[in-house]
Amino acid sequence: CRAGELGGLMLDEVRLYDRFPHLVIRDNKFRSTKKRYQRKVPLLDQLIELGFPAFVERARAQGQERLFQDWTAPGGAKHDGSAAWSNSAVIRSFNQTLIPKALDGLLVEGARRAVTFHGFRGAFKTLLMMNKYGIQPNYVHEVVGHEKSNLDTRYIGEIPLAETYAAVRSCRYEGLVIPLPG
């Protein structure tokens, strides 16, 4: 997801117990979506294994409206796009501290050092299209919210969640270590 899609994600848009666990990305009172495009993003098995359901349930038990209630964006609650959420303190901190720390010693000589939160979208898209998974480009575009070609839009339209979930749910970030609060 884009930073704005996550920053404004409401708890009722997190569908953990649906037949196909997913996030609903759509315009809401906290943010709009790119080109007003609504989509369903399947949750990866790995995210479930890392404890995402417990995180969501804690937020619900606290009566939060948004999943990341403490993530605030400059300029108030309603935003016309992701720019305000992307410039929030949490994203700036993520870009300036967590990423360099996580990648320290891992980047090869000459590798691009300006890694950002948004770069994870590109990494996820690359992961989905790797030979190991070989997911069809239309499925990838549906999940990440990129436009399909005009021909695909006309003849395919929206790809059902049952198909995208089956295609992407078992994709894994090998070697990714996310420190859990302890």
CSV table of N, CA and C in Angstrom, one decimal:
chain,number,residue,atom,x,y,z
A,1,CYS,N,0.8,-1.2,0.0
A,1,CYS,CA,0.0,0.0,0.0
A,1,CYS,C,0.9,1.2,0.0
A,2,ARG,N,0.3,2.3,-0.5
A,2,ARG,CA,0.9,3.6,-0.4
A,2,ARG,C,0.8,4.1,1.0
A,3,ALA,N,1.7,5.0,1.4
A,3,ALA,CA,1.7,5.5,2.8
A,3,ALA,C,0.3,6.1,3.2
A,4,GLY,N,-0.2,6.8,2.2
A,4,GLY,CA,-1.5,7.4,2.5
A,4,GLY,C,-2.6,6.4,2.7
A,5,GLU,N,-2.5,5.3,2.0
A,5,GLU,CA,-3.5,4.3,2.1
A,5,GLU,C,-3.5,3.6,3.4
A,6,LEU,N,-2.2,3.4,3.9
A,6,LEU,CA,-2.1,2.8,5.3
A,6,LEU,C,-2.4,3.8,6.4
A,7,GLY,N,-1.9,5.1,6.2
A,7,GLY,CA,-2.1,6.1,7.3
A,7,GLY,C,-3.6,6.3,7.6
A,8,GLY,N,-4.4,6.3,6.5
A,8,GLY,CA,-5.8,6.5,6.7
A,8,GLY,C,-6.6,5.3,6.8
A,9,LEU,N,-6.0,4.1,6.9
A,9,LEU,CA,-6.7,2.8,6.9
A,9,LEU,C,-7.6,2.7,8.2
A,10,MET,N,-8.9,2.6,8.0
A,10,MET,CA,-9.8,2.4,9.1
A,10,MET,C,-9.9,1.0,9.5
A,11,LEU,N,-10.2,0.7,10.7
A,11,LEU,CA,-10.3,-0.7,11.2
A,11,LEU,C,-11.3,-1.5,10.5
A,12,ASP,N,-12.4,-0.8,10.1
A,12,ASP,CA,-13.5,-1.6,9.4
A,12,ASP,C,-13.0,-1.9,7.9
A,13,GLU,N,-11.9,-1.4,7.5
A,13,GLU,CA,-11.3,-1.8,6.2
A,13,GLU,C,-10.3,-3.0,6.3
A,14,VAL,N,-10.1,-3.4,7.5
A,14,VAL,CA,-9.2,-4.6,7.7
A,14,VAL,C,-10.1,-5.8,7.9
A,15,ARG,N,-10.1,-6.7,7.0
A,15,ARG,CA,-11.0,-7.9,6.9
A,15,ARG,C,-10.2,-9.2,7.3
A,16,LEU,N,-9.9,-9.3,8.5
A,16,LEU,CA,-9.1,-10.5,9.0
A,16,LEU,C,-9.9,-11.8,8.8
A,17,TYR,N,-11.2,-11.8,9.1
A,17,TYR,CA,-11.9,-13.0,9.2
A,17,TYR,C,-12.8,-13.3,8.0
A,18,ASP,N,-12.5,-12.6,7.0
A,18,ASP,CA,-13.2,-12.8,5.7
A,18,ASP,C,-12.6,-14.2,5.2
A,19,ARG,N,-13.3,-14.8,4.3
A,19,ARG,CA,-12.8,-16.0,3.7
A,19,ARG,C,-11.4,-15.8,3.1
A,20,PHE,N,-11.2,-14.6,2.5
A,20,PHE,CA,-9.9,-14.3,2.0
A,20,PHE,C,-9.4,-13.0,2.8
A,21,PRO,N,-8.6,-13.1,3.8
A,21,PRO,CA,-8.2,-12.0,4.6
A,21,PRO,C,-7.6,-10.9,3.7
A,22,HIS,N,-8.0,-9.7,3.9
A,22,HIS,CA,-7.6,-8.6,3.1
A,22,HIS,C,-7.8,-7.2,3.7
A,23,LEU,N,-7.2,-6.2,3.0
A,23,LEU,CA,-7.5,-4.8,3.3
A,23,LEU,C,-8.3,-4.2,2.2
A,24,VAL,N,-9.3,-3.4,2.5
A,24,VAL,CA,-10.1,-2.7,1.5
A,24,VAL,C,-9.5,-1.3,1.4
A,25,ILE,N,-9.0,-1.0,0.2
A,25,ILE,CA,-8.4,0.3,0.0
A,25,ILE,C,-9.4,1.1,-0.8
A,26,ARG,N,-10.0,2.2,-0.2
A,26,ARG,CA,-11.0,3.0,-0.8
A,26,ARG,C,-11.0,4.4,-0.2
A,27,ASP,N,-11.6,5.3,-0.8
A,27,ASP,CA,-11.7,6.6,-0.3
A,27,ASP,C,-12.4,6.5,1.1
A,28,ASN,N,-12.0,7.3,2.1
A,28,ASN,CA,-12.7,7.3,3.3
A,28,ASN,C,-12.5,8.7,3.9
A,29,LYS,N,-13.0,9.0,5.1
A,29,LYS,CA,-13.0,10.4,5.6
A,29,LYS,C,-11.5,10.8,6.0
A,30,PHE,N,-10.6,9.9,6.0
A,30,PHE,CA,-9.2,10.3,6.4
A,30,PHE,C,-8.3,10.4,5.2
A,31,ARG,N,-8.7,9.9,4.0
A,31,ARG,CA,-7.8,10.0,2.9
A,31,ARG,C,-8.6,9.5,1.6
A,32,SER,N,-8.1,10.0,0.5
A,32,SER,CA,-8.6,9.6,-0.8
A,32,SER,C,-7.6,8.6,-1.4
A,33,THR,N,-8.0,8.0,-2.4
A,33,THR,CA,-7.1,7.0,-3.1
A,33,THR,C,-6.7,7.6,-4.5
A,34,LYS,N,-5.6,7.1,-5.0
A,34,LYS,CA,-5.1,7.5,-6.3
A,34,LYS,C,-6.2,7.2,-7.4
A,35,LYS,N,-6.6,8.2,-8.0
A,35,LYS,CA,-7.7,8.2,-9.1
A,35,LYS,C,-9.0,7.5,-8.6
A,36,ARG,N,-9.2,7.6,-7.3
A,36,ARG,CA,-10.4,7.1,-6.6
A,36,ARG,C,-10.6,5.6,-6.9
A,37,TYR,N,-9.5,4.9,-7.1
A,37,TYR,CA,-9.5,3.5,-7.4
A,37,TYR,C,-9.7,2.6,-6.1
A,38,GLN,N,-10.7,1.9,-6.0
A,38,GLN,CA,-10.9,1.0,-4.9
A,38,GLN,C,-10.3,-0.4,-5.2
A,39,ARG,N,-9.7,-1.0,-4.2
A,39,ARG,CA,-9.2,-2.4,-4.5
A,39,ARG,C,-9.1,-3.1,-3.2
A,40,LYS,N,-8.9,-4.4,-3.3
A,40,LYS,CA,-8.8,-5.3,-2.1
A,40,LYS,C,-7.4,-5.9,-2.2
A,41,VAL,N,-6.6,-5.7,-1.1
A,41,VAL,CA,-5.2,-6.2,-1.0
A,41,VAL,C,-5.2,-7.4,-0.1
A,42,PRO,N,-4.9,-8.6,-0.7
A,42,PRO,CA,-4.8,-9.8,0.1
A,42,PRO,C,-3.7,-9.7,1.2
A,43,LEU,N,-4.0,-10.2,2.4
A,43,LEU,CA,-3.0,-10.3,3.4
A,43,LEU,C,-2.1,-11.5,3.2
A,44,LEU,N,-0.8,-11.3,3.3
A,44,LEU,CA,0.1,-12.4,3.2
A,44,LEU,C,0.1,-13.3,4.4
A,45,ASP,N,0.3,-14.6,4.2
A,45,ASP,CA,0.4,-15.5,5.3
A,45,ASP,C,1.5,-15.1,6.3
A,46,GLN,N,2.6,-14.6,5.8
A,46,GLN,CA,3.7,-14.1,6.6
A,46,GLN,C,3.3,-13.0,7.6
A,47,LEU,N,2.4,-12.1,7.1
A,47,LEU,CA,2.0,-11.0,8.0
A,47,LEU,C,1.1,-11.6,9.1
A,48,ILE,N,0.3,-12.5,8.8
A,48,ILE,CA,-0.6,-13.2,9.8
A,48,ILE,C,0.3,-13.9,10.8
A,49,GLU,N,1.4,-14.6,10.3
A,49,GLU,CA,2.3,-15.3,11.2
A,49,GLU,C,3.0,-14.3,12.2
A,50,LEU,N,3.3,-13.1,11.7
A,50,LEU,CA,4.0,-12.1,12.5
A,50,LEU,C,3.2,-11.5,13.6
A,51,GLY,N,1.9,-11.8,13.6
A,51,GLY,CA,1.0,-11.3,14.7
A,51,GLY,C,0.2,-10.1,14.3
A,52,PHE,N,0.0,-9.9,13.0
A,52,PHE,CA,-0.9,-8.8,12.6
A,52,PHE,C,-2.3,-8.8,13.2
A,53,PRO,N,-2.9,-10.0,13.2
A,53,PRO,CA,-4.3,-10.1,13.8
A,53,PRO,C,-4.3,-9.6,15.3
A,54,ALA,N,-3.3,-9.9,16.1
A,54,ALA,CA,-3.3,-9.4,17.5
A,54,ALA,C,-3.1,-7.9,17.5
A,55,PHE,N,-2.3,-7.3,16.6
A,55,PHE,CA,-2.2,-5.9,16.5
A,55,PHE,C,-3.5,-5.2,16.2
A,56,VAL,N,-4.2,-5.8,15.2
A,56,VAL,CA,-5.5,-5.3,14.8
A,56,VAL,C,-6.5,-5.4,16.0
A,57,GLU,N,-6.6,-6.5,16.7
A,57,GLU,CA,-7.5,-6.7,17.8
A,57,GLU,C,-7.2,-5.7,18.9
A,58,ARG,N,-5.9,-5.4,19.2
A,58,ARG,CA,-5.6,-4.5,20.3
A,58,ARG,C,-6.2,-3.1,19.9
A,59,ALA,N,-6.0,-2.7,18.6
A,59,ALA,CA,-6.5,-1.4,18.2
A,59,ALA,C,-8.0,-1.4,18.3
A,60,ARG,N,-8.7,-2.5,18.0
A,60,ARG,CA,-10.2,-2.5,18.1
A,60,ARG,C,-10.6,-2.4,19.6
A,61,ALA,N,-9.9,-3.1,20.4
A,61,ALA,CA,-10.2,-3.1,21.9
A,61,ALA,C,-10.0,-1.8,22.5
A,62,GLN,N,-9.1,-1.0,21.9
A,62,GLN,CA,-8.8,0.4,22.4
A,62,GLN,C,-9.8,1.4,21.9
A,63,GLY,N,-10.7,0.9,21.0
A,63,GLY,CA,-11.7,1.8,20.4
A,63,GLY,C,-11.2,2.7,19.3
A,64,GLN,N,-10.1,2.4,18.7
A,64,GLN,CA,-9.5,3.2,17.7
A,64,GLN,C,-10.4,3.1,16.4
A,65,GLU,N,-10.4,4.2,15.6
A,65,GLU,CA,-11.1,4.2,14.4
A,65,GLU,C,-10.2,3.8,13.2
A,66,ARG,N,-8.9,4.3,13.3
A,66,ARG,CA,-7.9,3.9,12.3
A,66,ARG,C,-7.0,2.8,12.9
A,67,LEU,N,-6.4,2.0,12.0
A,67,LEU,CA,-5.5,1.0,12.4
A,67,LEU,C,-4.3,1.6,13.1
A,68,PHE,N,-3.7,2.7,12.5
A,68,PHE,CA,-2.5,3.3,13.0
A,68,PHE,C,-2.9,4.7,13.6
A,69,GLN,N,-3.7,4.6,14.7
A,69,GLN,CA,-4.2,5.8,15.3
A,69,GLN,C,-3.2,6.9,15.7
A,70,ASP,N,-2.0,6.5,16.1
A,70,ASP,CA,-1.0,7.4,16.5
A,70,ASP,C,-0.2,8.0,15.3
A,71,TRP,N,-0.5,7.5,14.1
A,71,TRP,CA,0.2,8.0,12.9
A,71,TRP,C,-0.6,9.2,12.4
A,72,THR,N,0.0,10.4,12.6
A,72,THR,CA,-0.7,11.6,12.2
A,72,THR,C,0.0,12.3,11.0
A,73,ALA,N,-0.8,13.0,10.3
A,73,ALA,CA,-0.2,13.7,9.1
A,73,ALA,C,-0.4,15.2,9.3
A,74,PRO,N,0.6,15.9,8.8
A,74,PRO,CA,0.5,17.4,8.9
A,74,PRO,C,-0.8,17.9,8.2
A,75,GLY,N,-1.5,18.9,8.9
A,75,GLY,CA,-2.6,19.5,8.2
A,75,GLY,C,-4.0,19.0,8.6
A,76,GLY,N,-4.1,18.1,9.5
A,76,GLY,CA,-5.5,17.6,9.9
A,76,GLY,C,-5.8,16.2,9.4
A,77,ALA,N,-7.0,15.8,9.6
A,77,ALA,CA,-7.4,14.4,9.4
A,77,ALA,C,-7.7,14.1,7.9
A,78,LYS,N,-8.3,15.0,7.2
A,78,LYS,CA,-8.7,14.7,5.8
A,78,LYS,C,-7.6,15.2,4.8
A,79,HIS,N,-7.3,14.3,3.9
A,79,HIS,CA,-6.2,14.6,3.0
A,79,HIS,C,-6.7,14.3,1.6
A,80,ASP,N,-6.2,15.0,0.6
A,80,ASP,CA,-6.6,14.8,-0.8
A,80,ASP,C,-5.7,13.7,-1.5
A,81,GLY,N,-4.8,13.1,-0.8
A,81,GLY,CA,-3.9,12.1,-1.4
A,81,GLY,C,-2.9,11.7,-0.3
A,82,SER,N,-1.9,11.0,-0.8
A,82,SER,CA,-1.0,10.4,0.1
A,82,SER,C,0.2,11.3,0.5
A,83,ALA,N,0.3,12.5,-0.1
A,83,ALA,CA,1.5,13.3,0.2
A,83,ALA,C,1.6,13.7,1.7
A,84,ALA,N,0.4,14.1,2.3
A,84,ALA,CA,0.5,14.5,3.7
A,84,ALA,C,0.9,13.3,4.6
A,85,TRP,N,0.3,12.2,4.3
A,85,TRP,CA,0.7,11.0,5.1
A,85,TRP,C,2.2,10.6,4.9
A,86,SER,N,2.6,10.7,3.7
A,86,SER,CA,4.0,10.4,3.3
A,86,SER,C,5.0,11.4,4.0
A,87,ASN,N,4.6,12.6,4.3
A,87,ASN,CA,5.5,13.5,4.9
A,87,ASN,C,5.3,13.6,6.4
A,88,SER,N,4.6,12.6,7.0
A,88,SER,CA,4.3,12.6,8.4
A,88,SER,C,5.6,12.2,9.2
A,89,ALA,N,5.6,12.5,10.4
A,89,ALA,CA,6.8,12.3,11.3
A,89,ALA,C,7.1,10.8,11.3
A,90,VAL,N,6.1,9.9,11.3
A,90,VAL,CA,6.4,8.5,11.4
A,90,VAL,C,7.1,8.0,10.1
A,91,ILE,N,6.7,8.5,8.9
A,91,ILE,CA,7.4,8.1,7.7
A,91,ILE,C,8.8,8.7,7.6
A,92,ARG,N,8.9,10.0,8.0
A,92,ARG,CA,10.3,10.6,7.9
A,92,ARG,C,11.2,9.8,8.9
A,93,SER,N,10.7,9.5,10.0
A,93,SER,CA,11.5,8.7,11.0
A,93,SER,C,11.9,7.3,10.4
A,94,PHE,N,10.9,6.7,9.8
A,94,PHE,CA,11.1,5.4,9.2
A,94,PHE,C,12.2,5.5,8.1
A,95,ASN,N,12.1,6.5,7.3
A,95,ASN,CA,13.1,6.7,6.2
A,95,ASN,C,14.5,7.0,6.7
A,96,GLN,N,14.6,7.8,7.8
A,96,GLN,CA,15.8,8.3,8.3
A,96,GLN,C,16.5,7.4,9.3
A,97,THR,N,15.8,6.5,10.0
A,97,THR,CA,16.4,5.7,11.0
A,97,THR,C,16.2,4.2,10.8
A,98,LEU,N,15.0,3.7,10.6
A,98,LEU,CA,14.8,2.3,10.5
A,98,LEU,C,15.5,1.7,9.3
A,99,ILE,N,15.2,2.3,8.1
A,99,ILE,CA,15.8,1.8,6.9
A,99,ILE,C,17.3,1.7,6.9
A,100,PRO,N,18.0,2.9,7.2
A,100,PRO,CA,19.5,2.8,7.2
A,100,PRO,C,20.0,1.7,8.2
A,101,LYS,N,19.3,1.6,9.4
A,101,LYS,CA,19.7,0.7,10.4
A,101,LYS,C,19.5,-0.8,9.9
A,102,ALA,N,18.4,-1.0,9.3
A,102,ALA,CA,18.1,-2.4,8.8
A,102,ALA,C,19.0,-2.8,7.6
A,103,LEU,N,19.4,-1.8,6.8
A,103,LEU,CA,20.2,-2.1,5.7
A,103,LEU,C,21.7,-2.0,5.9
A,104,ASP,N,22.1,-1.5,7.1
A,104,ASP,CA,23.5,-1.3,7.4
A,104,ASP,C,24.3,-2.6,7.1
A,105,GLY,N,25.3,-2.5,6.2
A,105,GLY,CA,26.1,-3.6,5.9
A,105,GLY,C,25.6,-4.5,4.9
A,106,LEU,N,24.3,-4.3,4.4
A,106,LEU,CA,23.7,-5.3,3.5
A,106,LEU,C,23.8,-4.8,2.0
A,107,LEU,N,23.9,-3.5,1.9
A,107,LEU,CA,23.9,-2.9,0.5
A,107,LEU,C,25.3,-3.1,-0.1
A,108,VAL,N,25.3,-3.6,-1.3
A,108,VAL,CA,26.6,-3.7,-2.0
A,108,VAL,C,27.2,-2.4,-2.4
A,109,GLU,N,28.4,-2.4,-2.6
A,109,GLU,CA,29.1,-1.1,-3.0
A,109,GLU,C,28.4,-0.5,-4.2
A,110,GLY,N,28.1,0.8,-4.2
A,110,GLY,CA,27.5,1.5,-5.3
A,110,GLY,C,26.0,1.4,-5.3
A,111,ALA,N,25.4,0.6,-4.4
A,111,ALA,CA,23.9,0.5,-4.4
A,111,ALA,C,23.3,1.8,-4.0
A,112,ARG,N,22.1,2.1,-4.4
A,112,ARG,CA,21.4,3.3,-4.1
A,112,ARG,C,21.1,3.3,-2.6
A,113,ARG,N,21.5,4.4,-1.9
A,113,ARG,CA,21.4,4.5,-0.5
A,113,ARG,C,20.1,5.1,0.0
A,114,ALA,N,19.4,5.9,-0.9
A,114,ALA,CA,18.2,6.6,-0.6
A,114,ALA,C,17.0,5.7,-0.7
A,115,VAL,N,16.9,4.8,0.3
A,115,VAL,CA,15.8,3.8,0.3
A,115,VAL,C,14.7,4.5,1.2
A,116,THR,N,13.4,4.4,0.7
A,116,THR,CA,12.3,5.0,1.4
A,116,THR,C,11.2,4.0,1.6
A,117,PHE,N,10.2,4.4,2.4
A,117,PHE,CA,9.1,3.6,2.7
A,117,PHE,C,8.4,3.2,1.4
A,118,HIS,N,8.3,4.2,0.5
A,118,HIS,CA,7.6,4.0,-0.8
A,118,HIS,C,8.3,2.9,-1.6
A,119,GLY,N,9.6,2.8,-1.4
A,119,GLY,CA,10.4,1.8,-2.1
A,119,GLY,C,9.9,0.3,-1.8
A,120,PHE,N,9.2,0.1,-0.7
A,120,PHE,CA,8.7,-1.2,-0.4
A,120,PHE,C,7.6,-1.6,-1.3
A,121,ARG,N,6.9,-0.7,-1.9
A,121,ARG,CA,5.9,-1.0,-2.9
A,121,ARG,C,6.5,-1.6,-4.1
A,122,GLY,N,7.6,-1.0,-4.6
A,122,GLY,CA,8.4,-1.5,-5.7
A,122,GLY,C,9.0,-2.8,-5.4
A,123,ALA,N,9.5,-3.0,-4.2
A,123,ALA,CA,10.1,-4.3,-3.8
A,123,ALA,C,9.0,-5.4,-3.8
A,124,PHE,N,7.8,-5.0,-3.3
A,124,PHE,CA,6.7,-6.0,-3.3
A,124,PHE,C,6.3,-6.4,-4.7
A,125,LYS,N,6.2,-5.4,-5.5
A,125,LYS,CA,5.8,-5.7,-6.9
A,125,LYS,C,6.9,-6.6,-7.6
A,126,THR,N,8.1,-6.3,-7.3
A,126,THR,CA,9.2,-7.1,-7.9
A,126,THR,C,9.1,-8.5,-7.3
A,127,LEU,N,8.9,-8.7,-6.0
A,127,LEU,CA,8.7,-10.0,-5.4
A,127,LEU,C,7.6,-10.8,-6.1
A,128,LEU,N,6.5,-10.2,-6.3
A,128,LEU,CA,5.4,-10.9,-6.9
A,128,LEU,C,5.7,-11.3,-8.3
A,129,MET,N,6.5,-10.6,-9.0
A,129,MET,CA,6.8,-10.9,-10.4
A,129,MET,C,8.0,-11.8,-10.6
A,130,MET,N,8.7,-12.1,-9.5
A,130,MET,CA,9.9,-13.0,-9.6
A,130,MET,C,9.5,-14.3,-10.1
A,131,ASN,N,10.5,-15.0,-10.8
A,131,ASN,CA,10.2,-16.3,-11.3
A,131,ASN,C,9.7,-17.3,-10.3
A,132,LYS,N,10.2,-17.2,-9.1
A,132,LYS,CA,9.7,-18.1,-8.0
A,132,LYS,C,8.2,-18.1,-7.9
A,133,TYR,N,7.6,-16.9,-8.0
A,133,TYR,CA,6.1,-16.8,-7.9
A,133,TYR,C,5.5,-16.7,-9.2
A,134,GLY,N,6.1,-15.9,-10.1
A,134,GLY,CA,5.6,-15.8,-11.5
A,134,GLY,C,4.1,-15.4,-11.6
A,135,ILE,N,3.7,-14.4,-10.8
A,135,ILE,CA,2.3,-14.0,-10.8
A,135,ILE,C,2.0,-13.1,-12.0
A,136,GLN,N,0.9,-13.3,-12.7
A,136,GLN,CA,0.6,-12.6,-13.9
A,136,GLN,C,0.5,-11.1,-13.6
A,137,PRO,N,1.0,-10.3,-14.5
A,137,PRO,CA,1.1,-8.8,-14.3
A,137,PRO,C,-0.3,-8.2,-14.0
A,138,ASN,N,-1.4,-8.7,-14.6
A,138,ASN,CA,-2.7,-8.1,-14.2
A,138,ASN,C,-3.0,-8.3,-12.8
A,139,TYR,N,-2.6,-9.5,-12.2
A,139,TYR,CA,-2.9,-9.7,-10.8
A,139,TYR,C,-2.0,-8.8,-9.9
A,140,VAL,N,-0.8,-8.6,-10.3
A,140,VAL,CA,0.1,-7.7,-9.6
A,140,VAL,C,-0.4,-6.3,-9.6
A,141,HIS,N,-0.8,-5.8,-10.8
A,141,HIS,CA,-1.4,-4.4,-10.9
A,141,HIS,C,-2.6,-4.3,-10.1
A,142,GLU,N,-3.5,-5.3,-10.0
A,142,GLU,CA,-4.7,-5.3,-9.2
A,142,GLU,C,-4.4,-5.1,-7.7
A,143,VAL,N,-3.4,-5.8,-7.3
A,143,VAL,CA,-3.1,-5.8,-5.8
A,143,VAL,C,-2.4,-4.5,-5.4
A,144,VAL,N,-1.4,-4.1,-6.2
A,144,VAL,CA,-0.7,-2.9,-5.8
A,144,VAL,C,-1.3,-1.6,-6.3
A,145,GLY,N,-2.4,-1.6,-7.0
A,145,GLY,CA,-3.1,-0.4,-7.4
A,145,GLY,C,-2.5,0.3,-8.6
A,146,HIS,N,-1.9,-0.4,-9.4
A,146,HIS,CA,-1.4,0.2,-10.7
A,146,HIS,C,-2.4,0.0,-11.8
A,147,GLU,N,-2.4,0.9,-12.7
A,147,GLU,CA,-3.3,0.8,-13.8
A,147,GLU,C,-3.0,-0.4,-14.7
A,148,LYS,N,-4.1,-1.1,-15.1
A,148,LYS,CA,-3.9,-2.1,-16.2
A,148,LYS,C,-4.1,-1.4,-17.5
A,149,SER,N,-3.7,-2.0,-18.6
A,149,SER,CA,-3.8,-1.4,-19.9
A,149,SER,C,-5.3,-1.2,-20.2
A,150,ASN,N,-5.6,-0.3,-21.2
A,150,ASN,CA,-6.9,-0.1,-21.6
A,150,ASN,C,-7.6,-1.3,-22.0
A,151,LEU,N,-7.0,-2.2,-22.7
A,151,LEU,CA,-7.5,-3.4,-23.2
A,151,LEU,C,-7.9,-4.3,-22.0
A,152,ASP,N,-7.0,-4.4,-21.1
A,152,ASP,CA,-7.2,-5.2,-19.9
A,152,ASP,C,-8.4,-4.7,-19.0
A,153,THR,N,-8.4,-3.4,-18.9
A,153,THR,CA,-9.5,-2.8,-18.1
A,153,THR,C,-10.8,-3.1,-18.8
A,154,ARG,N,-10.9,-3.0,-20.1
A,154,ARG,CA,-12.1,-3.2,-20.8
A,154,ARG,C,-12.6,-4.7,-20.8
A,155,TYR,N,-11.6,-5.6,-20.9
A,155,TYR,CA,-12.0,-7.0,-21.0
A,155,TYR,C,-11.9,-7.8,-19.7
A,156,ILE,N,-11.1,-7.3,-18.8
A,156,ILE,CA,-10.9,-8.0,-17.6
A,156,ILE,C,-11.6,-7.3,-16.4
A,157,GLY,N,-11.5,-6.0,-16.4
A,157,GLY,CA,-12.1,-5.2,-15.3
A,157,GLY,C,-11.4,-5.6,-14.0
A,158,GLU,N,-12.1,-5.6,-12.9
A,158,GLU,CA,-11.6,-5.9,-11.6
A,158,GLU,C,-11.4,-7.4,-11.5
A,159,ILE,N,-10.2,-7.9,-11.0
A,159,ILE,CA,-9.9,-9.3,-10.8
A,159,ILE,C,-10.5,-9.6,-9.4
A,160,PRO,N,-11.3,-10.7,-9.3
A,160,PRO,CA,-11.8,-11.1,-8.0
A,160,PRO,C,-10.8,-11.4,-6.9
A,161,LEU,N,-11.1,-11.0,-5.7
A,161,LEU,CA,-10.2,-11.2,-4.6
A,161,LEU,C,-9.9,-12.7,-4.4
A,162,ALA,N,-10.8,-13.6,-4.7
A,162,ALA,CA,-10.5,-15.0,-4.6
A,162,ALA,C,-9.3,-15.4,-5.5
A,163,GLU,N,-9.2,-14.8,-6.6
A,163,GLU,CA,-8.0,-15.1,-7.5
A,163,GLU,C,-6.7,-14.4,-7.1
A,164,THR,N,-6.8,-13.1,-6.7
A,164,THR,CA,-5.6,-12.4,-6.3
A,164,THR,C,-5.1,-13.0,-4.9
A,165,TYR,N,-6.0,-13.3,-4.0
A,165,TYR,CA,-5.6,-13.9,-2.7
A,165,TYR,C,-4.8,-15.2,-3.0
A,166,ALA,N,-5.4,-16.1,-3.8
A,166,ALA,CA,-4.7,-17.4,-4.0
A,166,ALA,C,-3.4,-17.2,-4.7
A,167,ALA,N,-3.2,-16.2,-5.5
A,167,ALA,CA,-2.0,-15.9,-6.2
A,167,ALA,C,-0.9,-15.4,-5.3
A,168,VAL,N,-1.2,-14.5,-4.4
A,168,VAL,CA,-0.2,-13.8,-3.6
A,168,VAL,C,0.0,-14.2,-2.2
A,169,ARG,N,-1.0,-14.8,-1.6
A,169,ARG,CA,-1.0,-15.0,-0.1
A,169,ARG,C,0.3,-15.7,0.4
A,170,SER,N,0.9,-16.6,-0.3
A,170,SER,CA,2.0,-17.3,0.2
A,170,SER,C,3.4,-16.7,-0.2
A,171,CYS,N,3.4,-15.5,-0.8
A,171,CYS,CA,4.6,-14.9,-1.1
A,171,CYS,C,5.3,-14.5,0.2
A,172,ARG,N,6.6,-14.6,0.2
A,172,ARG,CA,7.4,-14.4,1.5
A,172,ARG,C,8.6,-13.5,1.2
A,173,TYR,N,8.8,-12.6,2.1
A,173,TYR,CA,10.1,-11.8,2.1
A,173,TYR,C,11.1,-12.6,2.8
A,174,GLU,N,12.0,-13.3,2.1
A,174,GLU,CA,13.0,-14.1,2.7
A,174,GLU,C,14.1,-13.2,3.3
A,175,GLY,N,14.4,-13.4,4.5
A,175,GLY,CA,15.5,-12.7,5.2
A,175,GLY,C,15.0,-11.4,5.8
A,176,LEU,N,13.8,-11.0,5.7
A,176,LEU,CA,13.2,-9.8,6.3
A,176,LEU,C,13.0,-10.0,7.8
A,177,VAL,N,13.7,-9.2,8.6
A,177,VAL,CA,13.5,-9.3,10.1
A,177,VAL,C,12.8,-8.1,10.6
A,178,ILE,N,11.7,-8.3,11.2
A,178,ILE,CA,10.9,-7.2,11.8
A,178,ILE,C,11.0,-7.3,13.3
A,179,PRO,N,11.7,-6.4,13.9
A,179,PRO,CA,11.8,-6.5,15.4
A,179,PRO,C,10.4,-6.3,16.0
A,180,LEU,N,10.0,-7.2,16.9
A,180,LEU,CA,8.7,-7.1,17.6
A,180,LEU,C,8.9,-6.5,18.9
A,181,PRO,N,8.0,-5.7,19.4
A,181,PRO,CA,8.1,-5.1,20.7
A,181,PRO,C,8.3,-6.2,21.8
A,182,GLY,N,9.2,-6.1,22.7
A,182,GLY,CA,9.4,-7.2,23.6
A,182,GLY,C,9.5,-6.8,25.0
